Short mmCIF file of C-alpha atoms in Angstrom, two decimals:
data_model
loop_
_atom_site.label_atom_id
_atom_site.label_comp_id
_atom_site.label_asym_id
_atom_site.label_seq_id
_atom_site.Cartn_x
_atom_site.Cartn_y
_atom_site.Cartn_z
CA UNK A 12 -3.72 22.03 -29.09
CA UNK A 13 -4.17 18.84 -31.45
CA UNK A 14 -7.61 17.81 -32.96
CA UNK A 15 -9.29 15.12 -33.86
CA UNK A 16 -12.43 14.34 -35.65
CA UNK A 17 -15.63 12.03 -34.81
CA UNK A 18 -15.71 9.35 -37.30
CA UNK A 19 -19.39 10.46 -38.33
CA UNK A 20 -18.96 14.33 -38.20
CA UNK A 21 -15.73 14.49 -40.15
CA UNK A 22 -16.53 18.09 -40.70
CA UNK A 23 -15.87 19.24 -37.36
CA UNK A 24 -12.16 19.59 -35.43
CA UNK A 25 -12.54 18.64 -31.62
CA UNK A 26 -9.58 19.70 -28.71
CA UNK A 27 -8.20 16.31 -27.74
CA UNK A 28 -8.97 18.47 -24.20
CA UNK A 29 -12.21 19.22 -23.05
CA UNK A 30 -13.45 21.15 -20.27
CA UNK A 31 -15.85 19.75 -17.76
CA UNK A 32 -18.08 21.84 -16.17
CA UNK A 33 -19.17 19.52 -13.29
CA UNK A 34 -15.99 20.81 -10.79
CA UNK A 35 -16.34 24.28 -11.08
CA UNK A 36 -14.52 26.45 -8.32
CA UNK A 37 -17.27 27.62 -5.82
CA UNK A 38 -17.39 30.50 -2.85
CA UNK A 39 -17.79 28.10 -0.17
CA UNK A 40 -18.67 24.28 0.34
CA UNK A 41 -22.24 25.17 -1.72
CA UNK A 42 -21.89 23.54 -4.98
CA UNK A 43 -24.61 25.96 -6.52
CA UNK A 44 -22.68 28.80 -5.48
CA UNK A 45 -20.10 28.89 -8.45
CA UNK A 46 -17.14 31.43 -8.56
CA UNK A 47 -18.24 33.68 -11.49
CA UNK A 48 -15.19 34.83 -12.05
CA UNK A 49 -12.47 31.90 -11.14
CA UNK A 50 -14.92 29.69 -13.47
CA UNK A 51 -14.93 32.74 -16.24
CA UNK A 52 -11.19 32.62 -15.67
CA UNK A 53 -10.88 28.64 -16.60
CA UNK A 54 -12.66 28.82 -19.25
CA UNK A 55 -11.08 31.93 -20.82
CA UNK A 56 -7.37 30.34 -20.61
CA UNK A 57 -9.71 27.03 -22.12
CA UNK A 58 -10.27 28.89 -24.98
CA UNK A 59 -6.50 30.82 -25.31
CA UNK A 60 -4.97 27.40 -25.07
CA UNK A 61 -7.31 25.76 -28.07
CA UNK A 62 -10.08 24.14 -26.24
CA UNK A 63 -13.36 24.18 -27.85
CA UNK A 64 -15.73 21.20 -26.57
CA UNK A 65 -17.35 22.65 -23.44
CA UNK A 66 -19.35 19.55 -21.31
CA UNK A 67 -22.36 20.24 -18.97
CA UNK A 68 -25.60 18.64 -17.80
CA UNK A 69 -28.42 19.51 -16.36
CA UNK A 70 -27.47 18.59 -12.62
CA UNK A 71 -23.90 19.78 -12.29
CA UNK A 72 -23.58 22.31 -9.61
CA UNK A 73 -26.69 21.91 -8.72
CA UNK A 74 -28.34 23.03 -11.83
CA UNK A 75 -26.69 25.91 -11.54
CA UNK A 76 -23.66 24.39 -13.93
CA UNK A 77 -25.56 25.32 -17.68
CA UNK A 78 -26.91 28.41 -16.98
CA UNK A 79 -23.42 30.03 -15.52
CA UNK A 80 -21.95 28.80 -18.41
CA UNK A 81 -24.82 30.67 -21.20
CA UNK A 82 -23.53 33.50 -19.35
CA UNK A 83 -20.19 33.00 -19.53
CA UNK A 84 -20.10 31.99 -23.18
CA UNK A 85 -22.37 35.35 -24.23
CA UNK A 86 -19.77 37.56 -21.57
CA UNK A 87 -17.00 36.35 -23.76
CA UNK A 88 -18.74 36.67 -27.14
CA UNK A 89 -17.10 32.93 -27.81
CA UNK A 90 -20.55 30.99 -28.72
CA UNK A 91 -18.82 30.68 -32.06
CA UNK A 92 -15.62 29.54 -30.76
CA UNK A 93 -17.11 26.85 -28.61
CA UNK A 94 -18.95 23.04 -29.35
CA UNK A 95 -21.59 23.00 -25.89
CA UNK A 96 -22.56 19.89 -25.15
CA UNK A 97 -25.13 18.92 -22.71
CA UNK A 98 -27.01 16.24 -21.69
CA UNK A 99 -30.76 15.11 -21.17
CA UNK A 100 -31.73 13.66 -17.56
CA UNK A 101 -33.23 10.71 -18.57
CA UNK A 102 -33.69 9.51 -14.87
CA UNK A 103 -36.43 12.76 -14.95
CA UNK A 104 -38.13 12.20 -17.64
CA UNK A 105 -41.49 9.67 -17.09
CA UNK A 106 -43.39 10.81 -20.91
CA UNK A 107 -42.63 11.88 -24.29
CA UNK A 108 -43.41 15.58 -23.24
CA UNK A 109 -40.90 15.77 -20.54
CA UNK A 110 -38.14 15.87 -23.36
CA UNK A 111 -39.39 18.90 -25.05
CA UNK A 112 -39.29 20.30 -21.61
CA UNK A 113 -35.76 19.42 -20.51
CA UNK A 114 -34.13 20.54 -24.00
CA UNK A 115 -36.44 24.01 -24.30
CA UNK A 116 -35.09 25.06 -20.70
CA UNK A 117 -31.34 23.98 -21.60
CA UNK A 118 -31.69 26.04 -24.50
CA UNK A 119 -32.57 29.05 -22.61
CA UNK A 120 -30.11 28.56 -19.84
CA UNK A 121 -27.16 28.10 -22.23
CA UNK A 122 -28.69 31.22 -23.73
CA UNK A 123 -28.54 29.48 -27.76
CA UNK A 124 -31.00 28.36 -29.97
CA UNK A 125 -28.51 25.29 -31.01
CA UNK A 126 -26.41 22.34 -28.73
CA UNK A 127 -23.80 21.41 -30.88
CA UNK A 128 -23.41 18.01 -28.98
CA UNK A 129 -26.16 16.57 -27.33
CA UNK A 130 -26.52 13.50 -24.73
CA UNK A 131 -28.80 10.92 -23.03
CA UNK A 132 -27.42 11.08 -19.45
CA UNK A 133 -26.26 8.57 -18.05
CA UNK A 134 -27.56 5.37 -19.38
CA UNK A 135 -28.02 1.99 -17.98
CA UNK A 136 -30.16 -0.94 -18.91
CA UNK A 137 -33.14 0.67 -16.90
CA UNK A 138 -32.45 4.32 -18.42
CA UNK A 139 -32.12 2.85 -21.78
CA UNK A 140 -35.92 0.96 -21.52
CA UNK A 141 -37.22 4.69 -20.52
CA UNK A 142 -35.67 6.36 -23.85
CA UNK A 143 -37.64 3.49 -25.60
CA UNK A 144 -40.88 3.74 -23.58
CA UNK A 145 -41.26 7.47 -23.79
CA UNK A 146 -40.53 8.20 -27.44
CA UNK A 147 -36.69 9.56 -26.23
CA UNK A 148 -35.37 8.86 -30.06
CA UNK A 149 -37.82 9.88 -32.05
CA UNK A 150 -37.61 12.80 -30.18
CA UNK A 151 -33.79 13.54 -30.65
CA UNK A 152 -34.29 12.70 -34.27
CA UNK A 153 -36.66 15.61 -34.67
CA UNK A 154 -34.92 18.38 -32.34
CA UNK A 155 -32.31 17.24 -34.76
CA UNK A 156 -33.53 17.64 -38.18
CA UNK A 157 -34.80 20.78 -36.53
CA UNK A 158 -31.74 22.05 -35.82
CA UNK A 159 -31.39 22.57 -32.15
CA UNK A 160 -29.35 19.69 -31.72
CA UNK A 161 -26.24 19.64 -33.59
CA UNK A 162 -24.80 15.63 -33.52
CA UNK A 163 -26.33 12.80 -30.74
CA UNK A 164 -24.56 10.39 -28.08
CA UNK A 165 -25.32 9.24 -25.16
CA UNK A 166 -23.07 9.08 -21.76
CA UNK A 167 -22.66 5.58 -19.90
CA UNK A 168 -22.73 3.87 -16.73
CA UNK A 169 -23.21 0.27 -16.82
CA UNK A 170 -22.10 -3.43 -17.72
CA UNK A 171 -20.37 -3.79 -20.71
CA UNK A 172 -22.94 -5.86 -22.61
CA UNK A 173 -25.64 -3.03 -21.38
CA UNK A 174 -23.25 -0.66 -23.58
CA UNK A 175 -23.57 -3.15 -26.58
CA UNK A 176 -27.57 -3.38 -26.41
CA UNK A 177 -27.19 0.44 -26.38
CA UNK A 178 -24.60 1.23 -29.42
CA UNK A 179 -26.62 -1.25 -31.15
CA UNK A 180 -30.32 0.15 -30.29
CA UNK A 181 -30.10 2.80 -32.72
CA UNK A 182 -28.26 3.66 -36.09
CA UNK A 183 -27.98 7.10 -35.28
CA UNK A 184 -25.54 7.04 -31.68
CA UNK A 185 -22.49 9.77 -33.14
CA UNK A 186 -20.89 9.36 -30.30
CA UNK A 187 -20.60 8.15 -26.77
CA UNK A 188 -18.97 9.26 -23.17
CA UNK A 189 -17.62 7.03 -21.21
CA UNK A 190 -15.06 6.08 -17.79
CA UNK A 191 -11.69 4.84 -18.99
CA UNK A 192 -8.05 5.89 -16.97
CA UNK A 193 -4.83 3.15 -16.78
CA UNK A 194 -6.97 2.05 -13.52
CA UNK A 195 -10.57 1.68 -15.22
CA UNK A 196 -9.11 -0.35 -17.79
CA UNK A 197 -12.37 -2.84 -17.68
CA UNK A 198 -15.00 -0.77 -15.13
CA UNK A 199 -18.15 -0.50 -16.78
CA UNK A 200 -17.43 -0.47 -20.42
CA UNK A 201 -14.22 0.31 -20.48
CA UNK A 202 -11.38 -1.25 -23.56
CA UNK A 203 -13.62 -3.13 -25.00
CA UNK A 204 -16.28 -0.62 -25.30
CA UNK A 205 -14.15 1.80 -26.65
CA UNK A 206 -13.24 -0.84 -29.36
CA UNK A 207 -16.91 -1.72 -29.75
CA UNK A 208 -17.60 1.67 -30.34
CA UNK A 209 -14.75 2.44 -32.69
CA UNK A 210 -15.93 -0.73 -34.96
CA UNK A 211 -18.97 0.89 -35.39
CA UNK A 212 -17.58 4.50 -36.54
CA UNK A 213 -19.11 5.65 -32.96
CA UNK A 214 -16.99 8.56 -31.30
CA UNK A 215 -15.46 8.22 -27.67
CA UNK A 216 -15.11 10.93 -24.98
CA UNK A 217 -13.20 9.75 -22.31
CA UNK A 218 -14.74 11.09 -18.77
CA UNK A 219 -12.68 10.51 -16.03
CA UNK A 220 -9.02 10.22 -17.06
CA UNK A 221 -7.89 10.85 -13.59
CA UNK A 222 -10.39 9.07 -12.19
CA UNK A 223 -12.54 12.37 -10.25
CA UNK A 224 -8.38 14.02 -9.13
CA UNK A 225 -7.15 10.73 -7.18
CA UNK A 226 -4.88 9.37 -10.42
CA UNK A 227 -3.20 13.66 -9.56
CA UNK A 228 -2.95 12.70 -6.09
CA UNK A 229 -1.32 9.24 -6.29
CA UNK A 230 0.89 8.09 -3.15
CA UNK A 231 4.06 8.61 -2.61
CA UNK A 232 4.73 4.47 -4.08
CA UNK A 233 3.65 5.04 -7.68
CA UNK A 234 5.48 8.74 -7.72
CA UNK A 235 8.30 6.45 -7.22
CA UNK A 236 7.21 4.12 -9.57
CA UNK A 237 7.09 7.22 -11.96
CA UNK A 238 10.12 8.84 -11.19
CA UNK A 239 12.12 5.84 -12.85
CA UNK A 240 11.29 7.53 -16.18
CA UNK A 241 13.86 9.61 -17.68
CA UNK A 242 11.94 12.52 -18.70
CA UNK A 243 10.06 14.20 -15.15
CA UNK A 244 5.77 13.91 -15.12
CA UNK A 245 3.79 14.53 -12.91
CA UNK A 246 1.38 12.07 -12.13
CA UNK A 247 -2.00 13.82 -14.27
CA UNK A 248 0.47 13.91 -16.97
CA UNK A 249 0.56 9.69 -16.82
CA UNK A 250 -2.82 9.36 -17.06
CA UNK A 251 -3.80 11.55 -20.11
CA UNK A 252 -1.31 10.37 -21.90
CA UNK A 253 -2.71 6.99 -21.84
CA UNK A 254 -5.83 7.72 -22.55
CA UNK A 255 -4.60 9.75 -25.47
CA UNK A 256 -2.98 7.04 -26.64
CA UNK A 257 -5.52 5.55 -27.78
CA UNK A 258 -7.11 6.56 -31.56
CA UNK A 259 -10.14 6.16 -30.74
CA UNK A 260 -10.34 8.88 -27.98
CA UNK A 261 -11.70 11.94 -29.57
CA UNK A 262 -11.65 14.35 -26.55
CA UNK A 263 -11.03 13.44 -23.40
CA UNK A 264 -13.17 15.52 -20.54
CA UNK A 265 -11.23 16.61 -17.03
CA UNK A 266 -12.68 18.97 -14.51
CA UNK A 267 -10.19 21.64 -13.69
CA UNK A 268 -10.86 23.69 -10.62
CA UNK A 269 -7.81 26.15 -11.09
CA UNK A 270 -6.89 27.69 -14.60
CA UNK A 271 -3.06 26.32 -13.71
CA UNK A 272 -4.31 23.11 -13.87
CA UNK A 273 -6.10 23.93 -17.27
CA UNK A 274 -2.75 25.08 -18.53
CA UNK A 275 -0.91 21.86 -17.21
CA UNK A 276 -3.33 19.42 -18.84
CA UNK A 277 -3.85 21.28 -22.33
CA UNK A 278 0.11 21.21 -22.40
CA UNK A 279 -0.10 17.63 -22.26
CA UNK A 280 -2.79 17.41 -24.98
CA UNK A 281 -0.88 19.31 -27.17
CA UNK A 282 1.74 16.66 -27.48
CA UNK A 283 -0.11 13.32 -26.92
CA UNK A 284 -0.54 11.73 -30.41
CA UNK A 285 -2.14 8.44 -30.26
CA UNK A 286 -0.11 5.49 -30.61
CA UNK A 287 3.15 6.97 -29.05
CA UNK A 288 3.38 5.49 -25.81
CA UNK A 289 6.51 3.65 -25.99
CA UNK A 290 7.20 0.05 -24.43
CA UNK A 291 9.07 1.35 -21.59
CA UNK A 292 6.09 4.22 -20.74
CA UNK A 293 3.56 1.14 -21.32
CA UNK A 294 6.21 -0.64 -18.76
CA UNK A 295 5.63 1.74 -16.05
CA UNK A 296 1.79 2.56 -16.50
CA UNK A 297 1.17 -1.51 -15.89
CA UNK A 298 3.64 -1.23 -12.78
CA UNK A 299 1.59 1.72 -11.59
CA UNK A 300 -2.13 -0.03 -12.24
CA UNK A 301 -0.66 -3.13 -10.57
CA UNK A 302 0.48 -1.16 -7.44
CA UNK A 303 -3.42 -0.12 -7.08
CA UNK A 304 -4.83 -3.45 -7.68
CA UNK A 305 -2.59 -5.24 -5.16
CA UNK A 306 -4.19 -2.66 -2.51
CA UNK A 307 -7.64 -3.49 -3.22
CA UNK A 308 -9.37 -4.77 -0.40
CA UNK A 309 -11.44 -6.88 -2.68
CA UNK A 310 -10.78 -8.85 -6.47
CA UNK A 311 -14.59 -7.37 -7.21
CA UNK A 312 -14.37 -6.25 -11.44
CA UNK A 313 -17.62 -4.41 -10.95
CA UNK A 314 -18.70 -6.83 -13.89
CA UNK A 315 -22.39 -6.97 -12.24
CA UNK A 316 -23.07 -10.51 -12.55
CA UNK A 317 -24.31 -10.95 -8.77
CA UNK A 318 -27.40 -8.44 -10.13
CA UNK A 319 -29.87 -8.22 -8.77
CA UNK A 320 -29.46 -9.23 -5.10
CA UNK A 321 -32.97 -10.57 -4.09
CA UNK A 322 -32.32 -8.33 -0.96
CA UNK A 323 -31.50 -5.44 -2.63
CA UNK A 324 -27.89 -4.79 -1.51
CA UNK A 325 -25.33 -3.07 -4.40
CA UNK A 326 -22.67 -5.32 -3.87
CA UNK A 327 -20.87 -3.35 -6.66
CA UNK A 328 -20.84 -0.18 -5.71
CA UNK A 329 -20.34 -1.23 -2.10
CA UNK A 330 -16.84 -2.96 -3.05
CA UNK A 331 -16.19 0.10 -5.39
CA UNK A 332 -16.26 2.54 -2.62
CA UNK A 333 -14.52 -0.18 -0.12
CA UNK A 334 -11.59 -0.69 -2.88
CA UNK A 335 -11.22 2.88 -3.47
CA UNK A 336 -10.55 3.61 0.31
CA UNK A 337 -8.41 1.07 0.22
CA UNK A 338 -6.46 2.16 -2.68
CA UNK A 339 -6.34 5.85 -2.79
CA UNK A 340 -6.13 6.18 1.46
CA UNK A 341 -9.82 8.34 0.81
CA UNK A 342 -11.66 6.29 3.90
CA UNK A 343 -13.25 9.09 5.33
CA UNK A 344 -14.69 10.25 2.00
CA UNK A 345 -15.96 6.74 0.27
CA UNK A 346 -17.49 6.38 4.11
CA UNK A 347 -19.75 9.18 4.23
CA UNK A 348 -20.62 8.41 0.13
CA UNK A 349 -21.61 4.90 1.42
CA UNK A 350 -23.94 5.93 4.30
CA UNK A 351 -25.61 8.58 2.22
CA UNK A 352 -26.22 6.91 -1.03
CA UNK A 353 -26.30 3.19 -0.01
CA UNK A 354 -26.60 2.32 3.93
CA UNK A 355 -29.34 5.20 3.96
CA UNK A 356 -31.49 3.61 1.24
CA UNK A 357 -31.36 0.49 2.52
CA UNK A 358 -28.66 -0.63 -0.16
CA UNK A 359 -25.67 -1.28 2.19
CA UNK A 360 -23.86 -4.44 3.05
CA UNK A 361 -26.30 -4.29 6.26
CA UNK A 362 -28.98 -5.41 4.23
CA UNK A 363 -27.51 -8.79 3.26
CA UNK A 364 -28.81 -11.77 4.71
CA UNK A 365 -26.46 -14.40 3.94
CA UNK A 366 -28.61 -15.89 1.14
CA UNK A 367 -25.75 -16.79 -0.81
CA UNK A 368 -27.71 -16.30 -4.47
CA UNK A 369 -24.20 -13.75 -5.55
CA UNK A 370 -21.52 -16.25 -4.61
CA UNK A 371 -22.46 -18.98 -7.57
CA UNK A 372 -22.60 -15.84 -10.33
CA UNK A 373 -19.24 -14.49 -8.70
CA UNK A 374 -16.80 -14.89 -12.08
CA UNK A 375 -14.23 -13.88 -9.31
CA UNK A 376 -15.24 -16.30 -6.97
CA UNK A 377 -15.63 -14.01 -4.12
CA UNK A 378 -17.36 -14.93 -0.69
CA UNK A 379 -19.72 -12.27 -1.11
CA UNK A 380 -21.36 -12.24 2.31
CA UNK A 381 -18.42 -12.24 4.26
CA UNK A 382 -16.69 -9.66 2.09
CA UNK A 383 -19.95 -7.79 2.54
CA UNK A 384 -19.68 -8.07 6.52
CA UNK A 385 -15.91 -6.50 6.26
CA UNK A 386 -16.79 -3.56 4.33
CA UNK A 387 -19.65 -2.86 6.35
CA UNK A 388 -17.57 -2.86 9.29
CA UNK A 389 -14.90 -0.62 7.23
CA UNK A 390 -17.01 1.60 5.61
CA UNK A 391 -19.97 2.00 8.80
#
């Protein structure tokens, strides 16, 4: 395993893998219902193979993510072989007491009295005004200097200048976690966050190198778009390499449901330096990311400049899921995550009205109504 160092914790070696406890194998279809001992078995070969940052939060599986893995940890007697990171649910949290609450119970569930890395979930521009309302940093300075937080970072998922207001909102950010594959090249925050960050001696964890499995399971068009390289990869093998690539990634976070997978990835870690992509491997990563984009179904960036729609509708997220279909053959899927989280809140293309505010603050130029009309009919 290779390791690399935050820029502001220079003290500390970090596996260029990490394991993400969000994908756990489970007895059944029940996410809460983890597989003690398939999940023990993961993380075991983790730690053979030189893995040490171990990523969790307080929703994963359920809730049921954090306190499966205090036991695990304390059944292996590897708390001192491991960096446990977690994360604060900031979307919970309404007053400055709520924090106290969230990080006491983590504590006890991940059975320590210390979280070596610890995160603000998920931030957005509306996330970030609640860590500022309810006292959220002056909070994490003091659990902190207290010593039940080891370093502080936050995890992202927003527009790119939400990411800057954030990095700069507070001299003490370590590090930060965000979405970045050869795909995701400029979703959310993406290259240029990752160079923000870097400027700023900020430390990146890449989430979602193969974008949730699909960039594994890519069709049959870019495994022959792959296969033109010499040297035989499989297609999760593309993807981490590019992401390791880069010198700013620290660790780079993948959710591995078998501990063959675990094996296959950590292989690849052990090799990827950054900077050693060559032209011709750059070459066929661009073909691959080009194959994708010429299925998309729409030219949407996610860059959020048609927010907010006066009508409500996520016009983002609704072309994300649409695009993805399209791309990765996954209708089915992206059509039941569209009914339940959008077209069931009232969020859907269904609840456009032809206004036409989006289509002047479309950088893309898209027709946004009548793109909206086509997903809806695509996606239900």
């Amino acid at each position: 395993m290779l390791y690399r160092r935050f820029p502001k914790v220079p003290e500390l070696e970090i596996s260029t893998l990490g394991l993400g406890c969000m994908r756990l194998p489970t007895l059944g279809d029940d996410p809460a219902a983890i597989d003690d001992a398939a999940a023990t078995a993961i993380l075991s070969a983790a730690l053979d193979s030189g893995v040490n940052y171990i990523d969790t939060a307080w929703p994963y599986h359920k809730q049921m993510s954090e306190p499966w893995l205090g036991a695990a940890v304390e059944s292996l007697g590897c708390r001192d072989r491991v960096l446990l990171a977690t994360k604060a649910p900031v979307w919970l949290i309404e007053k400055n007491a709520d924090w106290e609450c969230y990080l006491s119970a983590q504590l006890e569930k991940l059975r320590t009295d210390h979280i070596d890395f610890y995160l603000v979930h998920a931030l957005n521009g509306k996330r970030w005004k609640t860590v500022l309302e309810t006292g959220g940093l002056e909070f994490l300075a003091k659990a902190k200097a207290d010593g039940r937080i080891g370093h502080l970072g936050f995890s992202f998922h927003d527009t790119l200048d939400s990411f800057k207001t954030i990095v700069d909102g507070w001299s003490d950010w370590e590090f930060c976690q965000l979405q970045y594959n050869y795909f995701d090249e400029d979703y959310q925050a993406g290259d240029a966050g990752i160079r923000y960050a870097a400027e700023r001696d900020i430390g990146v964890i890449v989430m979602e190198p193969l974008r949730g499995g699909v960039l594994a399971r890519v069709p049959d068009a870019v495994r022959e778009i792959f296969s033109r390289y010499p040297v035989p990869r499989m297609p999760a093998e593309w993807a981490l390499r590019h992401v390791l690539d880069r010198q700013e990634t620290v660790t780079v976070l993948s959710g591995m449901g078998a501990a063959g997978q675990l094996w296959e990835n950590a292989g690849v870690a052990s090799s990827a330096a950054p900077n050693s992509i060559t032209k011709s491997e750059r070459a066929i990563l661009d073909e691959a990311r080009a194959w994708f984009v010429s299925k998309m179904a729409v030219p949407c960036t996610a860059c959020g400049y048609c927010r907010p729609c006066p009508s409500g509708v996520n016009i983002v997220d609704t072309f994300g899921m649409w695009n993805e279909a399209a791309m990765f053959d996954t209708l089915e899927a992206n059509a039941k995550q569209y009914q339940a989280s959008l077209a069931a809140k009232g969020n859907g293309a269904d609840a456009c009205v032809e206004c036409g505010e989006c289509v002047s603050k479309c950088p893309q130029g898209i027709a946004i109504p009548a793109r909206l009309k086509e997903a809806r009919a695509t996606l239900g």
